[in-house]
Amino acid sequence: MESTAESSQFVGAELAEVRDAGSSRVSPPLHERSVGSWSGEYDLIVVGFGLAGASAALEAAGRGQQVLLLDRFQGGGSSQMSGGIVYAGGGTHVQHECGVADAVEGMADYLRLEVGGLVSDDTVRRFCEDSLETLAFLEQHGVNFSGPVAPKKTSYPADQYYLYYSDNSTVPAYIGKHPPAERGHRTKSPDKVPGAIPIEGKKPHGGFSEGADVGWYLMASIKQAVARNQGITVMRQTRASRLIVDDNGVCGVEGMVLGGAAAKLHRWAEGVANKLTLQIMGLHKPFAAIFRSAEGSASPRAFRAKNGVVLAAGGFIRNSAMMERHAPRYMKTLPIGSFGDDGAGIRLGCSVGAVAGYLDRISAWRFINPPYDWTKGLIIGASGDRITNEEQYGAHLSRAIYEVSDGRAWLVVDQTIWDTALAEVSTGDLFAFQQFPVKQAQKGAKSAATIADLAGLLGVPAGPMQRAVAAYNAAARSGSPDPMGKSAGCCQAFGEGPFYAISLTHALPVSPITSLTTGGLRVSERTGNVLDMDGNDIVGLYAAGRTAIGIPSNNYVSGLSLADCVWSGRRAARAAG
């Protein structure tokens, strides 16, 4: 299908060598005639041990194939660092148990609006039809989901809730003939599920709080499922350096295998870096240098793939050269991807003639809910104008902040909203990572008796800001539609001053905006087969997860990427088999 989305430019082979000093090198493809000896032959080789790669490996092994699963680090990828949300609907067992009515048609109608034509309506429909099976696949491999349902919309539910609105389906512009339904399924710790398979190994490091680290539980279960499967061979600390080709297409992978003291140093640095970059932030450069130094002693080994190679090595948020070229607006955001998200999967594909697209599509998150009442404020940009609907999911808010207001914005509230929001935080029901920005806002917010005076403190034109507040107040008081389309429950006319302005601008370490990339290799929407510039299959090469263009590549909502990782990983494995 020809994309109708705004960003439709594709780049080809020149992308293969675009990397910064910390990114892994991708070499030109090697013809099989030049392979001295093979270190092993497998039905399928999967590059990347995140959720997409693991799903491909488990699917293929379940069909009787012998699989080699390679990872530059210890496995887990960005999936392990996520909030563990899986977007699923159409009547899942969790929805039924919680009394939530949903249908495939409603889920598909909503997602078509988010996808915006970037992938075909038929693909969106198949993704939704397969949603129950996607959730069942994860549960089959030890991941746990259940209720109860969260009582109101939030960016991430409190610890006692596991099903919630993780999208924009309650926003009036996205409500069609089908009512909205809670589709964000939060992974549940096995400790809270009687009879669940216990998790081996260390508990999560926690980040700001353990409750936000349930992606660790998801990937721990998946790792255990991979380890139990005799059809899957895992090689960690093995960097896929180039693809091996024959006269028909891709037939193998060259891997740079670490061993000895270098492997120990590499493993230690990964463990420390994953903790520090989440908690202290911005300390990636010394660790990138350690990884690069250790990998310099790796040994090349060639592996043959009889049925194909699946590239599932994540995105490129850790590759500053690619970010500078394709998404410079987001260079100051905090990368939430793992150190393996250096674009290697995308660059490997481009090295054999694949094309990549939508590399400017970044999902950056600036959440203002919780506290819930902050959605009743106004987001004001550098021009003094209101720039977006405050009810929307955080990635939509961030897109407006970066692409409408050049990264500068403030949430403006009155005294009533300010007091109610702080009262919600004081209940102790929020995770520490949700309380943190509110407490920082309390310390750093600017306050003034009038909107004009507040505009002066912010250095923005007073006229547009006064008009934005007046229009919002008039609609809220009269019950008329909000100028930005916010639902009635999120509208509340401002009272008298003082008024407060809370900075939404990225600022380390007090107020970071985290981000990941969502563009990738162009693939067949039926098979996941990687395509060349003419739209033809590159024989033997597939891509999945954030290495490929997929369901969340246009607009991201919580859980959509993990769900797409499972769905696209299994799609590639089935096609390759």
mmCIF file with all atom_site columns, N, CA and C in Angstrom, residues 20-83:
data_model
loop_
_atom_site.group_PDB
_atom_site.id
_atom_site.type_symbol
_atom_site.label_atom_id
_atom_site.label_alt_id
_atom_site.label_comp_id
_atom_site.label_asym_id
_atom_site.label_entity_id
_atom_site.label_seq_id
_atom_site.pdbx_PDB_ins_code
_atom_site.Cartn_x
_atom_site.Cartn_y
_atom_site.Cartn_z
_atom_site.occupancy
_atom_site.B_iso_or_equiv
_atom_site.pdbx_formal_charge
_atom_site.auth_seq_id
_atom_site.auth_comp_id
_atom_site.auth_asym_id
_atom_site.auth_atom_id
_atom_site.pdbx_PDB_model_num
ATOM 1   N N  . ASP A 1 20 ? 27.194 6.667   15.388 1.00 0.00 ? 20 ASP A N  1
ATOM 2   C CA . ASP A 1 20 ? 28.078 7.486   16.205 1.00 0.00 ? 20 ASP A CA 1
ATOM 3   C C  . ASP A 1 20 ? 29.142 6.592   16.828 1.00 0.00 ? 20 ASP A C  1
ATOM 4   N N  . ALA A 1 21 ? 29.966 7.172   17.697 1.00 0.00 ? 21 ALA A N  1
ATOM 5   C CA . ALA A 1 21 ? 31.100 6.428   18.240 1.00 0.00 ? 21 ALA A CA 1
ATOM 6   C C  . ALA A 1 21 ? 30.682 5.258   19.111 1.00 0.00 ? 21 ALA A C  1
ATOM 7   N N  . GLY A 1 22 ? 29.477 5.319   19.681 1.00 0.00 ? 22 GLY A N  1
ATOM 8   C CA . GLY A 1 22 ? 29.049 4.245   20.565 1.00 0.00 ? 22 GLY A CA 1
ATOM 9   C C  . GLY A 1 22 ? 28.248 3.161   19.886 1.00 0.00 ? 22 GLY A C  1
ATOM 10  N N  . SER A 1 23 ? 27.940 3.321   18.610 1.00 0.00 ? 23 SER A N  1
ATOM 11  C CA . SER A 1 23 ? 27.086 2.371   17.917 1.00 0.00 ? 23 SER A CA 1
ATOM 12  C C  . SER A 1 23 ? 27.904 1.248   17.283 1.00 0.00 ? 23 SER A C  1
ATOM 13  N N  . SER A 1 24 ? 27.271 0.106   17.114 1.00 0.00 ? 24 SER A N  1
ATOM 14  C CA . SER A 1 24 ? 27.956 -1.025  16.511 1.00 0.00 ? 24 SER A CA 1
ATOM 15  C C  . SER A 1 24 ? 28.141 -0.798  15.012 1.00 0.00 ? 24 SER A C  1
ATOM 16  N N  . ARG A 1 25 ? 29.214 -1.357  14.506 1.00 0.00 ? 25 ARG A N  1
ATOM 17  C CA . ARG A 1 25 ? 29.524 -1.212  13.085 1.00 0.00 ? 25 ARG A CA 1
ATOM 18  C C  . ARG A 1 25 ? 28.787 -2.266  12.279 1.00 0.00 ? 25 ARG A C  1
ATOM 19  N N  . VAL A 1 26 ? 28.295 -1.846  11.115 1.00 0.00 ? 26 VAL A N  1
ATOM 20  C CA . VAL A 1 26 ? 27.682 -2.769  10.160 1.00 0.00 ? 26 VAL A CA 1
ATOM 21  C C  . VAL A 1 26 ? 28.560 -2.804  8.919  1.00 0.00 ? 26 VAL A C  1
ATOM 22  N N  . SER A 1 27 ? 29.031 -3.980  8.560  1.00 0.00 ? 27 SER A N  1
ATOM 23  C CA . SER A 1 27 ? 29.898 -4.137  7.402  1.00 0.00 ? 27 SER A CA 1
ATOM 24  C C  . SER A 1 27 ? 29.078 -4.502  6.170  1.00 0.00 ? 27 SER A C  1
ATOM 25  N N  . PRO A 1 28 ? 29.620 -4.277  4.976  1.00 0.00 ? 28 PRO A N  1
ATOM 26  C CA . PRO A 1 28 ? 28.920 -4.699  3.757  1.00 0.00 ? 28 PRO A CA 1
ATOM 27  C C  . PRO A 1 28 ? 28.668 -6.200  3.784  1.00 0.00 ? 28 PRO A C  1
ATOM 28  N N  . PRO A 1 29 ? 27.653 -6.660  3.070  1.00 0.00 ? 29 PRO A N  1
ATOM 29  C CA . PRO A 1 29 ? 27.327 -8.096  3.093  1.00 0.00 ? 29 PRO A CA 1
ATOM 30  C C  . PRO A 1 29 ? 28.470 -8.960  2.568  1.00 0.00 ? 29 PRO A C  1
ATOM 31  N N  . LEU A 1 30 ? 28.519 -10.168 3.070  1.00 0.00 ? 30 LEU A N  1
ATOM 32  C CA . LEU A 1 30 ? 29.544 -11.138 2.693  1.00 0.00 ? 30 LEU A CA 1
ATOM 33  C C  . LEU A 1 30 ? 28.895 -12.232 1.859  1.00 0.00 ? 30 LEU A C  1
ATOM 34  N N  . HIS A 1 31 ? 29.476 -12.538 0.680  1.00 0.00 ? 31 HIS A N  1
ATOM 35  C CA . HIS A 1 31 ? 28.914 -13.618 -0.125 1.00 0.00 ? 31 HIS A CA 1
ATOM 36  C C  . HIS A 1 31 ? 29.347 -14.959 0.466  1.00 0.00 ? 31 HIS A C  1
ATOM 37  N N  . GLU A 1 32 ? 28.454 -15.932 0.384  1.00 0.00 ? 32 GLU A N  1
ATOM 38  C CA . GLU A 1 32 ? 28.740 -17.242 0.993  1.00 0.00 ? 32 GLU A CA 1
ATOM 39  C C  . GLU A 1 32 ? 30.009 -17.881 0.414  1.00 0.00 ? 32 GLU A C  1
ATOM 40  N N  . ARG A 1 33 ? 30.359 -17.532 -0.821 1.00 0.00 ? 33 ARG A N  1
ATOM 41  C CA . ARG A 1 33 ? 31.573 -18.096 -1.406 1.00 0.00 ? 33 ARG A CA 1
ATOM 42  C C  . ARG A 1 33 ? 32.827 -17.668 -0.629 1.00 0.00 ? 33 ARG A C  1
ATOM 43  N N  . SER A 1 34 ? 32.705 -16.542 0.105  1.00 0.00 ? 34 SER A N  1
ATOM 44  C CA . SER A 1 34 ? 33.845 -16.040 0.858  1.00 0.00 ? 34 SER A CA 1
ATOM 45  C C  . SER A 1 34 ? 33.876 -16.525 2.303  1.00 0.00 ? 34 SER A C  1
ATOM 46  N N  . VAL A 1 35 ? 32.884 -17.332 2.671  1.00 0.00 ? 35 VAL A N  1
ATOM 47  C CA . VAL A 1 35 ? 32.847 -17.864 4.032  1.00 0.00 ? 35 VAL A CA 1
ATOM 48  C C  . VAL A 1 35 ? 33.815 -19.042 4.117  1.00 0.00 ? 35 VAL A C  1
ATOM 49  N N  . GLY A 1 36 ? 34.793 -18.920 5.001  1.00 0.00 ? 36 GLY A N  1
ATOM 50  C CA . GLY A 1 36 ? 35.758 -20.005 5.135  1.00 0.00 ? 36 GLY A CA 1
ATOM 51  C C  . GLY A 1 36 ? 35.136 -21.250 5.728  1.00 0.00 ? 36 GLY A C  1
ATOM 52  N N  . SER A 1 37 ? 34.414 -21.086 6.821  1.00 0.00 ? 37 SER A N  1
ATOM 53  C CA . SER A 1 37 ? 33.729 -22.224 7.447  1.00 0.00 ? 37 SER A CA 1
ATOM 54  C C  . SER A 1 37 ? 32.531 -21.708 8.209  1.00 0.00 ? 37 SER A C  1
ATOM 55  N N  . TRP A 1 38 ? 31.517 -22.550 8.315  1.00 0.00 ? 38 TRP A N  1
ATOM 56  C CA . TRP A 1 38 ? 30.300 -22.201 9.034  1.00 0.00 ? 38 TRP A CA 1
ATOM 57  C C  . TRP A 1 38 ? 30.385 -22.720 10.464 1.00 0.00 ? 38 TRP A C  1
ATOM 58  N N  . SER A 1 39 ? 29.945 -21.898 11.408 1.00 0.00 ? 39 SER A N  1
ATOM 59  C CA . SER A 1 39 ? 29.942 -22.300 12.818 1.00 0.00 ? 39 SER A CA 1
ATOM 60  C C  . SER A 1 39 ? 28.636 -22.962 13.228 1.00 0.00 ? 39 SER A C  1
ATOM 61  N N  . GLY A 1 40 ? 27.701 -23.042 12.324 1.00 0.00 ? 40 GLY A N  1
ATOM 62  C CA . GLY A 1 40 ? 26.439 -23.705 12.621 1.00 0.00 ? 40 GLY A CA 1
ATOM 63  C C  . GLY A 1 40 ? 25.410 -23.404 11.554 1.00 0.00 ? 40 GLY A C  1
ATOM 64  N N  . GLU A 1 41 ? 24.444 -24.295 11.429 1.00 0.00 ? 41 GLU A N  1
ATOM 65  C CA . GLU A 1 41 ? 23.354 -24.108 10.472 1.00 0.00 ? 41 GLU A CA 1
ATOM 66  C C  . GLU A 1 41 ? 22.027 -24.244 11.219 1.00 0.00 ? 41 GLU A C  1
ATOM 67  N N  . TYR A 1 42 ? 21.109 -23.311 10.948 1.00 0.00 ? 42 TYR A N  1
ATOM 68  C CA . TYR A 1 42 ? 19.818 -23.267 11.631 1.00 0.00 ? 42 TYR A CA 1
ATOM 69  C C  . TYR A 1 42 ? 18.721 -23.008 10.609 1.00 0.00 ? 42 TYR A C  1
ATOM 70  N N  . ASP A 1 43 ? 17.511 -23.346 10.996 1.00 0.00 ? 43 ASP A N  1
ATOM 71  C CA . ASP A 1 43 ? 16.385 -23.025 10.112 1.00 0.00 ? 43 ASP A CA 1
ATOM 72  C C  . ASP A 1 43 ? 16.175 -21.515 10.059 1.00 0.00 ? 43 ASP A C  1
ATOM 73  N N  . LEU A 1 44 ? 16.247 -20.865 11.223 1.00 0.00 ? 44 LEU A N  1
ATOM 74  C CA . LEU A 1 44 ? 15.991 -19.434 11.310 1.00 0.00 ? 44 LEU A CA 1
ATOM 75  C C  . LEU A 1 44 ? 17.010 -18.792 12.239 1.00 0.00 ? 44 LEU A C  1
ATOM 76  N N  . ILE A 1 45 ? 17.508 -17.622 11.846 1.00 0.00 ? 45 ILE A N  1
ATOM 77  C CA . ILE A 1 45 ? 18.373 -16.828 12.725 1.00 0.00 ? 45 ILE A CA 1
ATOM 78  C C  . ILE A 1 45 ? 17.638 -15.538 13.043 1.00 0.00 ? 45 ILE A C  1
ATOM 79  N N  . VAL A 1 46 ? 17.563 -15.202 14.329 1.00 0.00 ? 46 VAL A N  1
ATOM 80  C CA . VAL A 1 46 ? 16.903 -13.989 14.791 1.00 0.00 ? 46 VAL A CA 1
ATOM 81  C C  . VAL A 1 46 ? 17.945 -13.081 15.429 1.00 0.00 ? 46 VAL A C  1
ATOM 82  N N  . VAL A 1 47 ? 17.996 -11.837 14.974 1.00 0.00 ? 47 VAL A N  1
ATOM 83  C CA . VAL A 1 47 ? 18.943 -10.857 15.505 1.00 0.00 ? 47 VAL A CA 1
ATOM 84  C C  . VAL A 1 47 ? 18.191 -9.938  16.458 1.00 0.00 ? 47 VAL A C  1
ATOM 85  N N  . GLY A 1 48 ? 18.475 -10.063 17.757 1.00 0.00 ? 48 GLY A N  1
ATOM 86  C CA . GLY A 1 48 ? 17.841 -9.229  18.765 1.00 0.00 ? 48 GLY A CA 1
ATOM 87  C C  . GLY A 1 48 ? 16.938 -10.033 19.684 1.00 0.00 ? 48 GLY A C  1
ATOM 88  N N  . PHE A 1 49 ? 17.232 -9.991  20.988 1.00 0.00 ? 49 PHE A N  1
ATOM 89  C CA . PHE A 1 49 ? 16.503 -10.774 21.975 1.00 0.00 ? 49 PHE A CA 1
ATOM 90  C C  . PHE A 1 49 ? 15.643 -9.861  22.847 1.00 0.00 ? 49 PHE A C  1
ATOM 91  N N  . GLY A 1 50 ? 14.866 -9.005  22.217 1.00 0.00 ? 50 GLY A N  1
ATOM 92  C CA . GLY A 1 50 ? 13.795 -8.302  22.902 1.00 0.00 ? 50 GLY A CA 1
ATOM 93  C C  . GLY A 1 50 ? 12.517 -9.084  22.707 1.00 0.00 ? 50 GLY A C  1
ATOM 94  N N  . LEU A 1 51 ? 11.365 -8.436  22.903 1.00 0.00 ? 51 LEU A N  1
ATOM 95  C CA . LEU A 1 51 ? 10.104 -9.164  22.786 1.00 0.00 ? 51 LEU A CA 1
ATOM 96  C C  . LEU A 1 51 ? 9.824  -9.583  21.349 1.00 0.00 ? 51 LEU A C  1
ATOM 97  N N  . ALA A 1 52 ? 10.176 -8.753  20.371 1.00 0.00 ? 52 ALA A N  1
ATOM 98  C CA . ALA A 1 52 ? 9.944  -9.107  18.972 1.00 0.00 ? 52 ALA A CA 1
ATOM 99  C C  . ALA A 1 52 ? 10.787 -10.312 18.569 1.00 0.00 ? 52 ALA A C  1
ATOM 100 N N  . GLY A 1 53 ? 12.082 -10.281 18.894 1.00 0.00 ? 53 GLY A N  1
ATOM 101 C CA . GLY A 1 53 ? 12.956 -11.391 18.538 1.00 0.00 ? 53 GLY A CA 1
ATOM 102 C C  . GLY A 1 53 ? 12.584 -12.669 19.259 1.00 0.00 ? 53 GLY A C  1
ATOM 103 N N  . ALA A 1 54 ? 12.262 -12.555 20.557 1.00 0.00 ? 54 ALA A N  1
ATOM 104 C CA . ALA A 1 54 ? 11.876 -13.740 21.323 1.00 0.00 ? 54 ALA A CA 1
ATOM 105 C C  . ALA A 1 54 ? 10.579 -14.335 20.792 1.00 0.00 ? 54 ALA A C  1
ATOM 106 N N  . SER A 1 55 ? 9.623  -13.476 20.407 1.00 0.00 ? 55 SER A N  1
ATOM 107 C CA . SER A 1 55 ? 8.359  -13.975 19.858 1.00 0.00 ? 55 SER A CA 1
ATOM 108 C C  . SER A 1 55 ? 8.594  -14.716 18.550 1.00 0.00 ? 55 SER A C  1
ATOM 109 N N  . ALA A 1 56 ? 9.481  -14.173 17.707 1.00 0.00 ? 56 ALA A N  1
ATOM 110 C CA . ALA A 1 56 ? 9.806  -14.859 16.458 1.00 0.00 ? 56 ALA A CA 1
ATOM 111 C C  . ALA A 1 56 ? 10.455 -16.206 16.735 1.00 0.00 ? 56 ALA A C  1
ATOM 112 N N  . ALA A 1 57 ? 11.380 -16.241 17.688 1.00 0.00 ? 57 ALA A N  1
ATOM 113 C CA . ALA A 1 57 ? 12.079 -17.484 18.002 1.00 0.00 ? 57 ALA A CA 1
ATOM 114 C C  . ALA A 1 57 ? 11.127 -18.532 18.574 1.00 0.00 ? 57 ALA A C  1
ATOM 115 N N  . LEU A 1 58 ? 10.257 -18.126 19.498 1.00 0.00 ? 58 LEU A N  1
ATOM 116 C CA . LEU A 1 58 ? 9.316  -19.065 20.104 1.00 0.00 ? 58 LEU A CA 1
ATOM 117 C C  . LEU A 1 58 ? 8.303  -19.575 19.083 1.00 0.00 ? 58 LEU A C  1
ATOM 118 N N  . GLU A 1 59 ? 7.856  -18.695 18.207 1.00 0.00 ? 59 GLU A N  1
ATOM 119 C CA . GLU A 1 59 ? 6.907  -19.119 17.173 1.00 0.00 ? 59 GLU A CA 1
ATOM 120 C C  . GLU A 1 59 ? 7.552  -20.131 16.235 1.00 0.00 ? 59 GLU A C  1
ATOM 121 N N  . ALA A 1 60 ? 8.779  -19.842 15.796 1.00 0.00 ? 60 ALA A N  1
ATOM 122 C CA . ALA A 1 60 ? 9.452  -20.749 14.869 1.00 0.00 ? 60 ALA A CA 1
ATOM 123 C C  . ALA A 1 60 ? 9.754  -22.083 15.531 1.00 0.00 ? 60 ALA A C  1
ATOM 124 N N  . ALA A 1 61 ? 10.256 -22.039 16.762 1.00 0.00 ? 61 ALA A N  1
ATOM 125 C CA . ALA A 1 61 ? 10.563 -23.280 17.468 1.00 0.00 ? 61 ALA A CA 1
ATOM 126 C C  . ALA A 1 61 ? 9.305  -24.095 17.725 1.00 0.00 ? 61 ALA A C  1
ATOM 127 N N  . GLY A 1 62 ? 8.204  -23.415 17.964 1.00 0.00 ? 62 GLY A N  1
ATOM 128 C CA . GLY A 1 62 ? 6.937  -24.109 18.148 1.00 0.00 ? 62 GLY A CA 1
ATOM 129 C C  . GLY A 1 62 ? 6.457  -24.811 16.900 1.00 0.00 ? 62 GLY A C  1
ATOM 130 N N  . ARG A 1 63 ? 7.000  -24.432 15.765 1.00 0.00 ? 63 ARG A N  1
ATOM 131 C CA . ARG A 1 63 ? 6.669  -25.061 14.482 1.00 0.00 ? 63 ARG A CA 1
ATOM 132 C C  . ARG A 1 63 ? 7.747  -26.058 14.058 1.00 0.00 ? 63 ARG A C  1
ATOM 133 N N  . GLY A 1 64 ? 8.596  -26.411 15.005 1.00 0.00 ? 64 GLY A N  1
ATOM 134 C CA . GLY A 1 64 ? 9.578  -27.457 14.740 1.00 0.00 ? 64 GLY A CA 1
ATOM 135 C C  . GLY A 1 64 ? 10.878 -26.989 14.151 1.00 0.00 ? 64 GLY A C  1
ATOM 136 N N  . GLN A 1 65 ? 11.125 -25.689 14.090 1.00 0.00 ? 65 GLN A N  1
ATOM 137 C CA . GLN A 1 65 ? 12.363 -25.192 13.504 1.00 0.00 ? 65 GLN A CA 1
ATOM 138 C C  . GLN A 1 65 ? 13.460 -25.061 14.569 1.00 0.00 ? 65 GLN A C  1
ATOM 139 N N  . GLN A 1 66 ? 14.694 -25.182 14.122 1.00 0.00 ? 66 GLN A N  1
ATOM 140 C CA . GLN A 1 66 ? 15.845 -24.915 14.969 1.00 0.00 ? 66 GLN A CA 1
ATOM 141 C C  . GLN A 1 66 ? 16.238 -23.454 14.778 1.00 0.00 ? 66 GLN A C  1
ATOM 142 N N  . VAL A 1 67 ? 16.314 -22.708 15.892 1.00 0.00 ? 67 VAL A N  1
ATOM 143 C CA . VAL A 1 67 ? 16.473 -21.255 15.841 1.00 0.00 ? 67 VAL A CA 1
ATOM 144 C C  . VAL A 1 67 ? 17.750 -20.837 16.564 1.00 0.00 ? 67 VAL A C  1
ATOM 145 N N  . LEU A 1 68 ? 18.484 -19.893 15.968 1.00 0.00 ? 68 LEU A N  1
ATOM 146 C CA . LEU A 1 68 ? 19.598 -19.237 16.627 1.00 0.00 ? 68 LEU A CA 1
ATOM 147 C C  . LEU A 1 68 ? 19.165 -17.815 16.949 1.00 0.00 ? 68 LEU A C  1
ATOM 148 N N  . LEU A 1 69 ? 19.232 -17.443 18.233 1.00 0.00 ? 69 LEU A N  1
ATOM 149 C CA . LEU A 1 69 ? 18.821 -16.121 18.697 1.00 0.00 ? 69 LEU A CA 1
ATOM 150 C C  . LEU A 1 69 ? 20.062 -15.371 19.184 1.00 0.00 ? 69 LEU A C  1
ATOM 151 N N  . LEU A 1 70 ? 20.414 -14.280 18.491 1.00 0.00 ? 70 LEU A N  1
ATOM 152 C CA . LEU A 1 70 ? 21.617 -13.505 18.791 1.00 0.00 ? 70 LEU A CA 1
ATOM 153 C C  . LEU A 1 70 ? 21.258 -12.203 19.492 1.00 0.00 ? 70 LEU A C  1
ATOM 154 N N  . ASP A 1 71 ? 22.113 -11.792 20.444 1.00 0.00 ? 71 ASP A N  1
ATOM 155 C CA . ASP A 1 71 ? 21.910 -10.495 21.071 1.00 0.00 ? 71 ASP A CA 1
ATOM 156 C C  . ASP A 1 71 ? 23.263 -9.871  21.416 1.00 0.00 ? 71 ASP A C  1
ATOM 157 N N  . ARG A 1 72 ? 23.391 -8.574  21.173 1.00 0.00 ? 72 ARG A N  1
ATOM 158 C CA . ARG A 1 72 ? 24.638 -7.864  21.450 1.00 0.00 ? 72 ARG A CA 1
ATOM 159 C C  . ARG A 1 72 ? 24.930 -7.825  22.952 1.00 0.00 ? 72 ARG A C  1
ATOM 160 N N  . PHE A 1 73 ? 23.864 -7.886  23.759 1.00 0.00 ? 73 PHE A N  1
ATOM 161 C CA . PHE A 1 73 ? 24.040 -7.804  25.203 1.00 0.00 ? 73 PHE A CA 1
ATOM 162 C C  . PHE A 1 73 ? 23.501 -9.080  25.855 1.00 0.00 ? 73 PHE A C  1
ATOM 163 N N  . GLN A 1 74 ? 22.767 -8.948  26.956 1.00 0.00 ? 74 GLN A N  1
ATOM 164 C CA . GLN A 1 74 ? 22.284 -10.111 27.694 1.00 0.00 ? 74 GLN A CA 1
ATOM 165 C C  . GLN A 1 74 ? 20.838 -10.468 27.364 1.00 0.00 ? 74 GLN A C  1
ATOM 166 N N  . GLY A 1 75 ? 20.219 -9.724  26.467 1.00 0.00 ? 75 GLY A N  1
ATOM 167 C CA . GLY A 1 75 ? 18.831 -9.982  26.126 1.00 0.00 ? 75 GLY A CA 1
ATOM 168 C C  . GLY A 1 75 ? 17.882 -9.143  26.960 1.00 0.00 ? 75 GLY A C  1
ATOM 169 N N  . GLY A 1 76 ? 16.709 -8.934  26.440 1.00 0.00 ? 76 GLY A N  1
ATOM 170 C CA . GLY A 1 76 ? 15.698 -8.126  27.120 1.00 0.00 ? 76 GLY A CA 1
ATOM 171 C C  . GLY A 1 76 ? 15.384 -6.853  26.373 1.00 0.00 ? 76 GLY A C  1
ATOM 172 N N  . GLY A 1 77 ? 16.426 -6.165  25.898 1.00 0.00 ? 77 GLY A N  1
ATOM 173 C CA . GLY A 1 77 ? 16.248 -4.970  25.089 1.00 0.00 ? 77 GLY A CA 1
ATOM 174 C C  . GLY A 1 77 ? 15.389 -3.912  25.759 1.00 0.00 ? 77 GLY A C  1
ATOM 175 N N  . SER A 1 78 ? 14.769 -3.083  24.947 1.00 0.00 ? 78 SER A N  1
ATOM 176 C CA . SER A 1 78 ? 13.890 -2.034  25.466 1.00 0.00 ? 78 SER A CA 1
ATOM 177 C C  . SER A 1 78 ? 12.623 -2.613  26.077 1.00 0.00 ? 78 SER A C  1
ATOM 178 N N  . SER A 1 79 ? 12.227 -3.796  25.626 1.00 0.00 ? 79 SER A N  1
ATOM 179 C CA . SER A 1 79 ? 11.026 -4.433  26.189 1.00 0.00 ? 79 SER A CA 1
ATOM 180 C C  . SER A 1 79 ? 11.194 -4.632  27.687 1.00 0.00 ? 79 SER A C  1
ATOM 181 N N  . GLN A 1 80 ? 12.400 -4.964  28.094 1.00 0.00 ? 80 GLN A N  1
ATOM 182 C CA . GLN A 1 80 ? 12.679 -5.201  29.506 1.00 0.00 ? 80 GLN A CA 1
ATOM 183 C C  . GLN A 1 80 ? 12.641 -3.914  30.314 1.00 0.00 ? 80 GLN A C  1
ATOM 184 N N  . MET A 1 81 ? 12.863 -2.781  29.649 1.00 0.00 ? 81 MET A N  1
ATOM 185 C CA . MET A 1 81 ? 12.876 -1.487  30.329 1.00 0.00 ? 81 MET A CA 1
ATOM 186 C C  . MET A 1 81 ? 11.530 -0.794  30.275 1.00 0.00 ? 81 MET A C  1
ATOM 187 N N  . SER A 1 82 ? 10.543 -1.425  29.686 1.00 0.00 ? 82 SER A N  1
ATOM 188 C CA . SER A 1 82 ? 9.246  -0.797  29.456 1.00 0.00 ? 82 SER A CA 1
ATOM 189 C C  . SER A 1 82 ? 8.354  -0.896  30.688 1.00 0.00 ? 82 SER A C  1
ATOM 190 N N  . GLY A 1 83 ? 7.176  -0.307  30.569 1.00 0.00 ? 83 GLY A N  1
ATOM 191 C CA . GLY A 1 83 ? 6.179  -0.406  31.630 1.00 0.00 ? 83 GLY A CA 1
ATOM 192 C C  . GLY A 1 83 ? 5.382  -1.686  31.590 1.00 0.00 ? 83 GLY A C  1
#
